[in-house]
mmCIF file of C-alpha atoms and ligand atoms in Angstrom:
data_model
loop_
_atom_site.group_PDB
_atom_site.id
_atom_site.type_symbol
_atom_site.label_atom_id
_atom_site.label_comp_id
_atom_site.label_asym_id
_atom_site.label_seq_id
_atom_site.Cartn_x
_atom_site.Cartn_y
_atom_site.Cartn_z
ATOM 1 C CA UNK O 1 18.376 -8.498 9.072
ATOM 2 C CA UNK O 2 15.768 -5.700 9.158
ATOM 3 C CA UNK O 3 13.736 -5.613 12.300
ATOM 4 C CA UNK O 4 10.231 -6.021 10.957
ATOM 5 C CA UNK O 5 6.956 -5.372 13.053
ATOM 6 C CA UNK O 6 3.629 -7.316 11.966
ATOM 7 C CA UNK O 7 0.470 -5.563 13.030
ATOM 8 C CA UNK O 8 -2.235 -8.202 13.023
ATOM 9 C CA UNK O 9 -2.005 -11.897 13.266
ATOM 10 C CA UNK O 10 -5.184 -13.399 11.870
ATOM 11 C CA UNK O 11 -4.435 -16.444 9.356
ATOM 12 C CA UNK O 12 -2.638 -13.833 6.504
ATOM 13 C CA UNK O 13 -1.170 -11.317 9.060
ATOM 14 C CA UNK O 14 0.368 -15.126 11.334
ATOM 15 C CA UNK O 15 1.573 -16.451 8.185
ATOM 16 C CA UNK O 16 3.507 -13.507 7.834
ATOM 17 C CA UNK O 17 5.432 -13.063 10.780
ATOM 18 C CA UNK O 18 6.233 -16.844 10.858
ATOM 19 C CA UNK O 19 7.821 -16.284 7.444
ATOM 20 C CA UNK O 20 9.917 -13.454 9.083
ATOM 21 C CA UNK O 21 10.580 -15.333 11.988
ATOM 22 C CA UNK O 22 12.133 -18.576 9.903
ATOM 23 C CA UNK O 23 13.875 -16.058 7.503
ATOM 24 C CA UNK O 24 15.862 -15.007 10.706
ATOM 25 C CA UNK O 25 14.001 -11.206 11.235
ATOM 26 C CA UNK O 26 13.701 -9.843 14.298
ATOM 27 C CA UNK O 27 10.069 -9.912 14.476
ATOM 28 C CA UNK O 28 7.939 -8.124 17.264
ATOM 29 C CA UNK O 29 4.292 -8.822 16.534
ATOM 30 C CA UNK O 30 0.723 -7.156 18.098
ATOM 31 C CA UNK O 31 -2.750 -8.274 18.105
ATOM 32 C CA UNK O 32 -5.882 -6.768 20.044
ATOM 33 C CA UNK O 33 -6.745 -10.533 20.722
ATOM 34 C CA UNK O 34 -3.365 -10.541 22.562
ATOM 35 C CA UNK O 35 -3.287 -14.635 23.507
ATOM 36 C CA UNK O 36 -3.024 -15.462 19.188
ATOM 37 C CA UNK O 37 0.599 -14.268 19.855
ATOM 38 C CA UNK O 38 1.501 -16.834 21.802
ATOM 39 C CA UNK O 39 2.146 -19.434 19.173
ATOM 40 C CA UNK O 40 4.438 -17.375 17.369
ATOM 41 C CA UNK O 41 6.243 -16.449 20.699
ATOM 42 C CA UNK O 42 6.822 -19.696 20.695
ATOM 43 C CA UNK O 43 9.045 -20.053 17.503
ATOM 44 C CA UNK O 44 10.624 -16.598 18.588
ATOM 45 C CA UNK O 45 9.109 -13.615 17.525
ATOM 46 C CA UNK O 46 8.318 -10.878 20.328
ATOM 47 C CA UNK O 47 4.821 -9.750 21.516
ATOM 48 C CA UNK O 48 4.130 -6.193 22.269
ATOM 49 C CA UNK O 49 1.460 -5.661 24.137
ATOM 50 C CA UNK O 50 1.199 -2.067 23.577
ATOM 51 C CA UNK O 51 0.853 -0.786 19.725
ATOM 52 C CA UNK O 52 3.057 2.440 20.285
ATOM 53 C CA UNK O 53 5.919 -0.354 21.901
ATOM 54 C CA UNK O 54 5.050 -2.709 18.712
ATOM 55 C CA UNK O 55 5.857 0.213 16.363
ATOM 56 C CA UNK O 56 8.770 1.526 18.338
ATOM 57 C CA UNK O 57 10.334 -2.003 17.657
ATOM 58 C CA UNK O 58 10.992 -1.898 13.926
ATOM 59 C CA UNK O 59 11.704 0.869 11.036
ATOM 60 C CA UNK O 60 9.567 -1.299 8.659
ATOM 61 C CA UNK O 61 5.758 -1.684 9.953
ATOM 62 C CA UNK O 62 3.445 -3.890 8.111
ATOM 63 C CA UNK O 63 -0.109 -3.995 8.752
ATOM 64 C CA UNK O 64 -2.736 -7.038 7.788
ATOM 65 C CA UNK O 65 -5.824 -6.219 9.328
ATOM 66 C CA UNK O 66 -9.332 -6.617 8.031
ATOM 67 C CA UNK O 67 -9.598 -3.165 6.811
ATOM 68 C CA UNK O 68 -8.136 0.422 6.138
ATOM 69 C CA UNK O 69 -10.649 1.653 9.337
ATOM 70 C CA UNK O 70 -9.324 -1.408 11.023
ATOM 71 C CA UNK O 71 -5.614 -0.111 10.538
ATOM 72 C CA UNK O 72 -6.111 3.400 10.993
ATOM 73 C CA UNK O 73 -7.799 3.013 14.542
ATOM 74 C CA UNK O 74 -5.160 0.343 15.376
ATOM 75 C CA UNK O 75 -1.872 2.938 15.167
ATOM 76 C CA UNK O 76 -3.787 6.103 15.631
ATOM 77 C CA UNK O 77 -2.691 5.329 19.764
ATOM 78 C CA UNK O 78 1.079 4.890 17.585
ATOM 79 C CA UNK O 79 0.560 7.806 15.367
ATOM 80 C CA UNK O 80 3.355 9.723 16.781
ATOM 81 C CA UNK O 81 5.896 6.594 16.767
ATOM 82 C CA UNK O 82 5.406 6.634 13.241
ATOM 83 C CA UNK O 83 7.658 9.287 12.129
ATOM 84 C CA UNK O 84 10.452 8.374 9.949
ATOM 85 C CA UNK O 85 9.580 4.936 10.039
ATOM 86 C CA UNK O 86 7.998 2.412 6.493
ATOM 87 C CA UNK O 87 4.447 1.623 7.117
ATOM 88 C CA UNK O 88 3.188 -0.955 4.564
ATOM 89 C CA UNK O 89 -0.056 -1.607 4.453
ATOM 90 C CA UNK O 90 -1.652 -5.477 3.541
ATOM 91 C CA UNK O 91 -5.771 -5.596 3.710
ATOM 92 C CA UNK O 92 -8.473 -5.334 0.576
ATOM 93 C CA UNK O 93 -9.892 -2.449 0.750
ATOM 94 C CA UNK O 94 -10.791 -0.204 -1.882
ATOM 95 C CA UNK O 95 -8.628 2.904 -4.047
ATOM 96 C CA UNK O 96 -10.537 5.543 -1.843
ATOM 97 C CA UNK O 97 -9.632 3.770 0.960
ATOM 98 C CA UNK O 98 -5.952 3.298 0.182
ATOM 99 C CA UNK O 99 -5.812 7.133 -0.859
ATOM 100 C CA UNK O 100 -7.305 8.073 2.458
ATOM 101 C CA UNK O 101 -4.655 5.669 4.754
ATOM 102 C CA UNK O 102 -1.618 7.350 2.348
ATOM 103 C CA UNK O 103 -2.966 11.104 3.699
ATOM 104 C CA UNK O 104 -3.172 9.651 7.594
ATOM 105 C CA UNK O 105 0.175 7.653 6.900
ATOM 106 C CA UNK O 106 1.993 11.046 5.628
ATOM 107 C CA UNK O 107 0.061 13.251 8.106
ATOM 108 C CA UNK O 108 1.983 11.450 10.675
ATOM 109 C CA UNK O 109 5.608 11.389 9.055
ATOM 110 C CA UNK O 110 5.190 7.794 7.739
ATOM 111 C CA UNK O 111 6.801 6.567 4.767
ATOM 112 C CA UNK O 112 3.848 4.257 3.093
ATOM 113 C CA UNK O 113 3.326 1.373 0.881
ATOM 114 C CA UNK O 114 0.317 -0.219 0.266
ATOM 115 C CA UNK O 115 0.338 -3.606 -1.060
ATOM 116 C CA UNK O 116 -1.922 -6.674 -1.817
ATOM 117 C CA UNK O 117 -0.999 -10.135 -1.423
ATOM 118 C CA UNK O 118 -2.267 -12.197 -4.256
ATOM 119 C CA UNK O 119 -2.275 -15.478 -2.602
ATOM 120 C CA UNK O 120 -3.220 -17.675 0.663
ATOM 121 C CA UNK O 121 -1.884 -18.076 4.253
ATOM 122 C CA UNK O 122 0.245 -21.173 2.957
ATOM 123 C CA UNK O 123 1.565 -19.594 -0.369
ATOM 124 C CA UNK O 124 3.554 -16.742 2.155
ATOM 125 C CA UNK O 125 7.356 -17.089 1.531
ATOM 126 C CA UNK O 126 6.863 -19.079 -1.586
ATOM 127 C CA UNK O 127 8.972 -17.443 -4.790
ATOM 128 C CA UNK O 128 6.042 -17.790 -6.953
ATOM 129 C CA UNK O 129 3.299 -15.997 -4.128
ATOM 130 C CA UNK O 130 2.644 -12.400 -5.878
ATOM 131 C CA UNK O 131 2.909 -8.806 -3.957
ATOM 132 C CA UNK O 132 2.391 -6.048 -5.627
ATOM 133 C CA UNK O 133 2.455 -2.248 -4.436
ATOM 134 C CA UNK O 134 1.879 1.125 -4.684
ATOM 135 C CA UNK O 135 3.725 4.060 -2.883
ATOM 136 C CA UNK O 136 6.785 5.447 -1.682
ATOM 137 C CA UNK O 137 9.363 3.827 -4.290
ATOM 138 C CA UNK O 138 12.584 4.427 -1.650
ATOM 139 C CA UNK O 139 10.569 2.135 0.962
ATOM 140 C CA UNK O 140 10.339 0.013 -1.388
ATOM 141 C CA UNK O 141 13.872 -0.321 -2.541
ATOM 142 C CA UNK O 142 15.186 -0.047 0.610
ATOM 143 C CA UNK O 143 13.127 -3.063 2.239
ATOM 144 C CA UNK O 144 13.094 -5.328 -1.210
ATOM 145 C CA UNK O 145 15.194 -7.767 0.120
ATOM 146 C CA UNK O 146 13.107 -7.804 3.285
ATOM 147 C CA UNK O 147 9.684 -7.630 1.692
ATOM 148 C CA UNK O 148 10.814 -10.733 -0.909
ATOM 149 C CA UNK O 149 10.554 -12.717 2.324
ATOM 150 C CA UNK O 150 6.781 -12.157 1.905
ATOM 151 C CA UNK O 151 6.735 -13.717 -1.666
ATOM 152 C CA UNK O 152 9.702 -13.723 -4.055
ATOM 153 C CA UNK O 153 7.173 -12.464 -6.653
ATOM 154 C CA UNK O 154 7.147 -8.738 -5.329
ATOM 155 C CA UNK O 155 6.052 -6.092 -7.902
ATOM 156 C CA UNK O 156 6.213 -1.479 -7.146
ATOM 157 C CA UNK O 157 3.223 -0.749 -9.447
ATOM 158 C CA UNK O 158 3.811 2.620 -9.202
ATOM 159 C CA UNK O 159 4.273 5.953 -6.189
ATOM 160 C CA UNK O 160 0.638 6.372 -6.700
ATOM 161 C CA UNK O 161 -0.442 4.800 -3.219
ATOM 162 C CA UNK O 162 -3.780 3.377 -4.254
ATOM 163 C CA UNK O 163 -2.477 1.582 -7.114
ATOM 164 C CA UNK O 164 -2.257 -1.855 -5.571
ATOM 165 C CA UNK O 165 -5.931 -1.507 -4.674
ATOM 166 C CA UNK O 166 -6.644 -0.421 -7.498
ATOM 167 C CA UNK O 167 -4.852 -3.533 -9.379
ATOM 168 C CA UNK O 168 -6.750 -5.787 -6.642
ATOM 169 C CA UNK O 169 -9.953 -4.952 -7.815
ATOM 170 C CA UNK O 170 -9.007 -5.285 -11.423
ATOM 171 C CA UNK O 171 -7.470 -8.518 -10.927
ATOM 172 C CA UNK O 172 -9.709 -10.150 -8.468
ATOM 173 C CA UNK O 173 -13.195 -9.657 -10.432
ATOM 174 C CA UNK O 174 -12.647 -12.437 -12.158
ATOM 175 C CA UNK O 175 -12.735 -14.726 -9.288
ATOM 176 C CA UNK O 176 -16.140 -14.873 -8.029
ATOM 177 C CA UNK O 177 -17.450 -15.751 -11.999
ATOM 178 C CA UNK O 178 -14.659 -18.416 -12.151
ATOM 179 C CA UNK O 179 -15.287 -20.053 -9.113
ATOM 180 C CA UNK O 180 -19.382 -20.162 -9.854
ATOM 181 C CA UNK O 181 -18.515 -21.082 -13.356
ATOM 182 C CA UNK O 182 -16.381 -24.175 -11.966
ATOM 183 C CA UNK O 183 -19.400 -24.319 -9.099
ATOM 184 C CA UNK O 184 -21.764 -25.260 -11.729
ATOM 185 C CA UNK O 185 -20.135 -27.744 -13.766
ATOM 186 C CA UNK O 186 -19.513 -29.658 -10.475
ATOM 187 C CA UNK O 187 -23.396 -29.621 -9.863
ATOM 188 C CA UNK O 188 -23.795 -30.683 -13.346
ATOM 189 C CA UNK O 189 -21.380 -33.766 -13.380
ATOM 190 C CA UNK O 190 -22.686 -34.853 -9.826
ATOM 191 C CA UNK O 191 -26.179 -34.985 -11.108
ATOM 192 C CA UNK O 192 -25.254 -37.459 -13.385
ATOM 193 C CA UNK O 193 -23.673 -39.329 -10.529
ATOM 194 C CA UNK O 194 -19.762 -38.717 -11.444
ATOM 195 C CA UNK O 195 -17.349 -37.126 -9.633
ATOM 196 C CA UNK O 196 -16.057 -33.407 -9.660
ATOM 197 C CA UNK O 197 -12.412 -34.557 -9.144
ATOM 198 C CA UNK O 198 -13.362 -36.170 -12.883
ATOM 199 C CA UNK O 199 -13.435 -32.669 -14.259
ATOM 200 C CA UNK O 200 -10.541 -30.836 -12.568
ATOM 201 C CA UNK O 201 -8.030 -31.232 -15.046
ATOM 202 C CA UNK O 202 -10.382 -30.619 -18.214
ATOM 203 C CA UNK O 203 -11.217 -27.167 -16.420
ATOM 204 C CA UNK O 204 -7.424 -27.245 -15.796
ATOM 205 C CA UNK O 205 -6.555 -27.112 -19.516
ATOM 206 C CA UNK O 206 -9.521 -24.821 -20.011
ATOM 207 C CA UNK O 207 -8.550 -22.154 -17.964
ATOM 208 C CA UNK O 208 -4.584 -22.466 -19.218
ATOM 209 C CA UNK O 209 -6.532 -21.787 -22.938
ATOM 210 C CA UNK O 210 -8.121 -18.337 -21.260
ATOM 211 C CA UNK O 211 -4.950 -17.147 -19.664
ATOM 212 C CA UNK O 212 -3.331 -17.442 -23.362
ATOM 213 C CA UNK O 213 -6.106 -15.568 -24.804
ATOM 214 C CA UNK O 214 -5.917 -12.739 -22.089
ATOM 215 C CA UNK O 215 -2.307 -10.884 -24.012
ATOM 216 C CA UNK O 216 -4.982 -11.051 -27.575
ATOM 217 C CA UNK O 217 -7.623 -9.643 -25.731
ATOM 218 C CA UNK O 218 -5.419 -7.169 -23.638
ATOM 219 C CA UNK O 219 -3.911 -5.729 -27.448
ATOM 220 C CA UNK O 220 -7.528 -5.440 -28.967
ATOM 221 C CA UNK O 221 -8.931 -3.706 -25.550
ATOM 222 C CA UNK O 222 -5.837 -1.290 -25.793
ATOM 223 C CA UNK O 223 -5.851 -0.505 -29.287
ATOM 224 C CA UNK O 224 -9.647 -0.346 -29.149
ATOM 225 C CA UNK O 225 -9.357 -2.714 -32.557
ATOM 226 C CA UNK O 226 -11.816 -5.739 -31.831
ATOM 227 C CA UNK O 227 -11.894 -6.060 -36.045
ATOM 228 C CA UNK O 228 -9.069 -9.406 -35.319
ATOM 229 C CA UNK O 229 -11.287 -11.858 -34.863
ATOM 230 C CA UNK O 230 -10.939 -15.031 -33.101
ATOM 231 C CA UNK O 231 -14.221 -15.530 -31.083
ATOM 232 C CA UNK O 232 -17.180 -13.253 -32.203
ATOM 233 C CA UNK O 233 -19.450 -11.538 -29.857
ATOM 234 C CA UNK O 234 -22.016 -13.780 -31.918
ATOM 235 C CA UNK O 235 -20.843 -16.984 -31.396
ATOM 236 C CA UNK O 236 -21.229 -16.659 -27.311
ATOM 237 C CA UNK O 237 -24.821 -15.193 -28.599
ATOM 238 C CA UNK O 238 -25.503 -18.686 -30.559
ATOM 239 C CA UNK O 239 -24.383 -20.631 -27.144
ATOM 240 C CA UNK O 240 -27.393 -18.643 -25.069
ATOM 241 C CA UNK O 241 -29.726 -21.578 -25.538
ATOM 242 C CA UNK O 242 -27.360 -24.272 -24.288
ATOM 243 C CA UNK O 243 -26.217 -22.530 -20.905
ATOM 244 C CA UNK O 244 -30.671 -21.867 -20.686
ATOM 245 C CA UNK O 245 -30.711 -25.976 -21.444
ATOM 246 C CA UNK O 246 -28.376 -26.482 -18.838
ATOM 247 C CA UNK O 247 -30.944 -25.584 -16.398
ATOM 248 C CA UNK O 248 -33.092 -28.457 -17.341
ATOM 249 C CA UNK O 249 -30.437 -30.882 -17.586
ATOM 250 C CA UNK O 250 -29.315 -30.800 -14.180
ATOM 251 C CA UNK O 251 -32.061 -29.105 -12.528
ATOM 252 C CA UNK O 252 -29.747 -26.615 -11.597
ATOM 253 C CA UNK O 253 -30.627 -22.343 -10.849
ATOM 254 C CA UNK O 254 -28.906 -20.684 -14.000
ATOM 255 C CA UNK O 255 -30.170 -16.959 -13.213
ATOM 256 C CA UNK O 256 -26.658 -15.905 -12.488
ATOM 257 C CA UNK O 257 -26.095 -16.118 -16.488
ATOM 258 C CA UNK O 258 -28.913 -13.567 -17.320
ATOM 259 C CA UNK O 259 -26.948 -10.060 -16.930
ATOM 260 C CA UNK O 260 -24.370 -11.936 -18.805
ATOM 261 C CA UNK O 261 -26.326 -12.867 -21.716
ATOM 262 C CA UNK O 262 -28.290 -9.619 -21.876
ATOM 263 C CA UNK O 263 -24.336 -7.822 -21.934
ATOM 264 C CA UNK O 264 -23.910 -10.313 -25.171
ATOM 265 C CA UNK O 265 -27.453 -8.918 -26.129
ATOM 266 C CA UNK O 266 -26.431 -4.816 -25.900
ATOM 267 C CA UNK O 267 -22.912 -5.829 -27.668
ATOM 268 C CA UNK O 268 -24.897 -6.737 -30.422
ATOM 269 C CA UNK O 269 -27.598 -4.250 -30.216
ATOM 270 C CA UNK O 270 -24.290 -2.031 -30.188
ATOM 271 C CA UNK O 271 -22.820 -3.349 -33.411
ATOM 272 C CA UNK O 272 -20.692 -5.549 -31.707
ATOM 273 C CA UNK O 273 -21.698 -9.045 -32.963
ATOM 274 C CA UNK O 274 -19.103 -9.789 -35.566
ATOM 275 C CA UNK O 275 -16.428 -7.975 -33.122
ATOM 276 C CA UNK O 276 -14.230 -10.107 -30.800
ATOM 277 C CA UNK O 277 -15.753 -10.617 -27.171
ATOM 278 C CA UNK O 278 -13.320 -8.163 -25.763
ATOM 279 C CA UNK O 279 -15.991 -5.780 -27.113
ATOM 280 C CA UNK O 280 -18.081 -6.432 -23.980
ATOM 281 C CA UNK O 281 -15.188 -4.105 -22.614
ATOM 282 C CA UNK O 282 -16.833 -1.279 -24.683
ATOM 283 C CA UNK O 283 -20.315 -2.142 -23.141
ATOM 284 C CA UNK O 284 -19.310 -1.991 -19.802
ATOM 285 C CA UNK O 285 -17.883 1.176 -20.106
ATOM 286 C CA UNK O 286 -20.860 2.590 -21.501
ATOM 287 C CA UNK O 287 -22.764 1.254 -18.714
ATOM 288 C CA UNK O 288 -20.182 2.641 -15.502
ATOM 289 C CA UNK O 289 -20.987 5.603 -17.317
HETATM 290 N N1 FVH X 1 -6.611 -14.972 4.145
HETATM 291 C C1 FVH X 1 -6.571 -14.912 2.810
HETATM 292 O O1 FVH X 1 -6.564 -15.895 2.114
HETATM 293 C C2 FVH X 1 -6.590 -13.565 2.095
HETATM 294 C C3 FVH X 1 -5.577 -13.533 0.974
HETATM 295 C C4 FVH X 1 -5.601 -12.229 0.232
HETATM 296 C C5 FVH X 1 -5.502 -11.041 1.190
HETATM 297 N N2 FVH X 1 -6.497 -11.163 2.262
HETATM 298 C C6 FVH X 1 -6.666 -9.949 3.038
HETATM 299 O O2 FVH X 1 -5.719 -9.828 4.099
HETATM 300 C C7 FVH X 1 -6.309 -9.143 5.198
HETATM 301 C C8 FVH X 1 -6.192 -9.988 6.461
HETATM 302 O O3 FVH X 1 -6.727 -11.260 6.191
HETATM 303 P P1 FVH X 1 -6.767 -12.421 7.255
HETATM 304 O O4 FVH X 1 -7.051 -13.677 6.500
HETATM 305 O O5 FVH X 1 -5.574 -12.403 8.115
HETATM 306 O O6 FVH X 1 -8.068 -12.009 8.094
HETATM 307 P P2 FVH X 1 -8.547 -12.546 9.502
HETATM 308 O O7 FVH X 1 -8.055 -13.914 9.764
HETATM 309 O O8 FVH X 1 -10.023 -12.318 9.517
HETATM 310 O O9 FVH X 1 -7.849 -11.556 10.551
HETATM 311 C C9 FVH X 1 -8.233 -10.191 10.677
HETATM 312 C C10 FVH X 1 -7.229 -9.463 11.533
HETATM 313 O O10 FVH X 1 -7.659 -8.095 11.673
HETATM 314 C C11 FVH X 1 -7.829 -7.810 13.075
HETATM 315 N N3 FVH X 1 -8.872 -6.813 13.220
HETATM 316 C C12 FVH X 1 -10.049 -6.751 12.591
HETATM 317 N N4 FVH X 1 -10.723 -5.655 12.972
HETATM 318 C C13 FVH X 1 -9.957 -4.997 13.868
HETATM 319 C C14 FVH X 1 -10.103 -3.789 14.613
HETATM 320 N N5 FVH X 1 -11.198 -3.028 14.489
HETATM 321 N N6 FVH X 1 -9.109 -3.418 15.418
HETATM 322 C C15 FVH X 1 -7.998 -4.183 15.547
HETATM 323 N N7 FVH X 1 -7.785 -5.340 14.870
HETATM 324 C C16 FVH X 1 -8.761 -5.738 14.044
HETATM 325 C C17 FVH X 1 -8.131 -9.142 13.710
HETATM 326 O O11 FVH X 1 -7.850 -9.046 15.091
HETATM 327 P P3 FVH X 1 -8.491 -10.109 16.137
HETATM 328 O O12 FVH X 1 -9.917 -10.362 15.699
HETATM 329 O O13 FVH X 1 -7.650 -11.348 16.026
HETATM 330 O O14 FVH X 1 -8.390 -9.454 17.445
HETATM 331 C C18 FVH X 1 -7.144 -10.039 12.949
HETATM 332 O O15 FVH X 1 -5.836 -9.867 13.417
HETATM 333 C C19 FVH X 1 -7.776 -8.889 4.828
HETATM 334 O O16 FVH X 1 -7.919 -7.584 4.316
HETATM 335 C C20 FVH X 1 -8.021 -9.902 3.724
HETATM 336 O O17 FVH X 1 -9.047 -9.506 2.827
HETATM 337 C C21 FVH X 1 -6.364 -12.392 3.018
#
């Protein structure tokens, strides 16, 4: 069993170390508030109080702070310690900011990893909870075993070291819409005095439909062939008016759909409007520039 070394132990970073503690790990664990150890002391992991004493304690390091500024002035103190050893990073953060921990990490003689976990606190250990990473592709091998303890799901993207962010911020965007999507409707079906649990499993099955879509729309992005078509760029045009009706319905703020309908608008203005939706792709691009 691989010593292993948890840096951080807010709800992500605790869940963590109690997963290495049950697996059997000998886990030493470090916090700047020192006393949210003491629960995990308790089921047998060690506290160090000092970072350079937490590092010393493991050849695999993983980090789950806030932040990449967060993790860099934690183990600066460590720096030295570091040499030789894995370092595997866990926070969001951004590609920049993963590409500027990888050139601290291998200034000090650290072997890195940075990963994001694709899950919550309670889904750590599970063998469905997702990990992915980018990095140093011997760390990874090496500690596979170890790091499946994390989530049997684990994934190397890639050596590039900002690739997990990278994947993070492709993957997560389509959270925040989702959730306000779902937000709505429960606004909607409460106005009319029913209850949101009424809906779940209709959005259920709606969602399941958009997750078979996404390997069609994935092709036609790729191939940059949005000729197939299944759902035109005009028929989300003719449902404009309903989601503006909505409004009225329910009494309910439906600004949050304007940039989206005025994308629908440019696709169109583009040539888009007999073109699958994955054509938005196309105006988006043109408007990152
Ligand atoms: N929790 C979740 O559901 C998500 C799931 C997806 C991945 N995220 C990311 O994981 C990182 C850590 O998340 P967390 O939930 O553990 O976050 P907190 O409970 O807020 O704990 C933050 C820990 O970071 C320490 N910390 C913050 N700033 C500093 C600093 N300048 N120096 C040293 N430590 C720092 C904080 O310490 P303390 O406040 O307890 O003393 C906590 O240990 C995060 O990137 C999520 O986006 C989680």
């Amino acid at each position: 069993m691989t010593p292993v070394t948890i840096i951080g132990l807010g709800s992500m970073g605790t869940a963590l170390a109690e997963a290495f503690v049950a697996a059997g790990h000998p886990t030493t664990v470090w916090n700047r508030t020192a006393a949210k150890a003491a629960a995990l002391v308790a089921k047998g992991a060690s506290h160090a109080t000092a970072i350079q004493d937490a590092v010393a304690a493991s050849p695999l390091v993983i980090a789950c702070l806030t932040d990449y500024d967060a993790t860099r002035q934690t183990l600066e103190p460590a720096a030295a310690t570091l040499a030789g050893r894995a370092l595997v990073t866990l926070n969001s953060g951004s590609p920049a900011g993963a590409r500027e921990m990888a050139a601290w990490a291998a200034g000090h003689g650290a072997r890195f990893l940075d990963g994001a976990i694709k899950n919550v606190p309670s889904a750590v250990g599970a063998p469905g909870t997702l990990l992915y990473y980018g990095g140093d592709k011997t760390v990874f091998d090496e500690h596979l075993t170890t790091l499946k303890v994390m989530g049997g799901d684990t994934v190397h993207l890639g050596t590039e070291p900002d690739l997990a962010a990278l994947y993070e911020m492709a993957v997560g965007g389509t959270l925040l819409p989702a959730l306000v999507g779902f937000f709505q409707g429960a606004a909607l079906v409460q106005a009319r005095g029913l209850e949101v649990s009424s809906m779940v499993r209709f959005t259920a099955k709606w969602l399941e439909m958009i997750i078979s879509l996404l390997p069609v729309l994935a092709e036609e992005i790729d191939s940059g062939d949005y000729s197939k078509l299944g759902s035109s760029v005009n028929v989300f045009v003719a449902g404009i008016p309903y989601d503006e009706e909505l409004g009225q319905e329910a009494n309910l703020d439906v600004t949050w759909h304007a940039p989206l309908h005025d994308l629908l608008r440019r696709a169109v203005e583009a040539g888009y409007g007999e073109h699958s939706i994955s054509a938005l792709t196309e105006v988006l691009r043109k408007q990152g520039g």
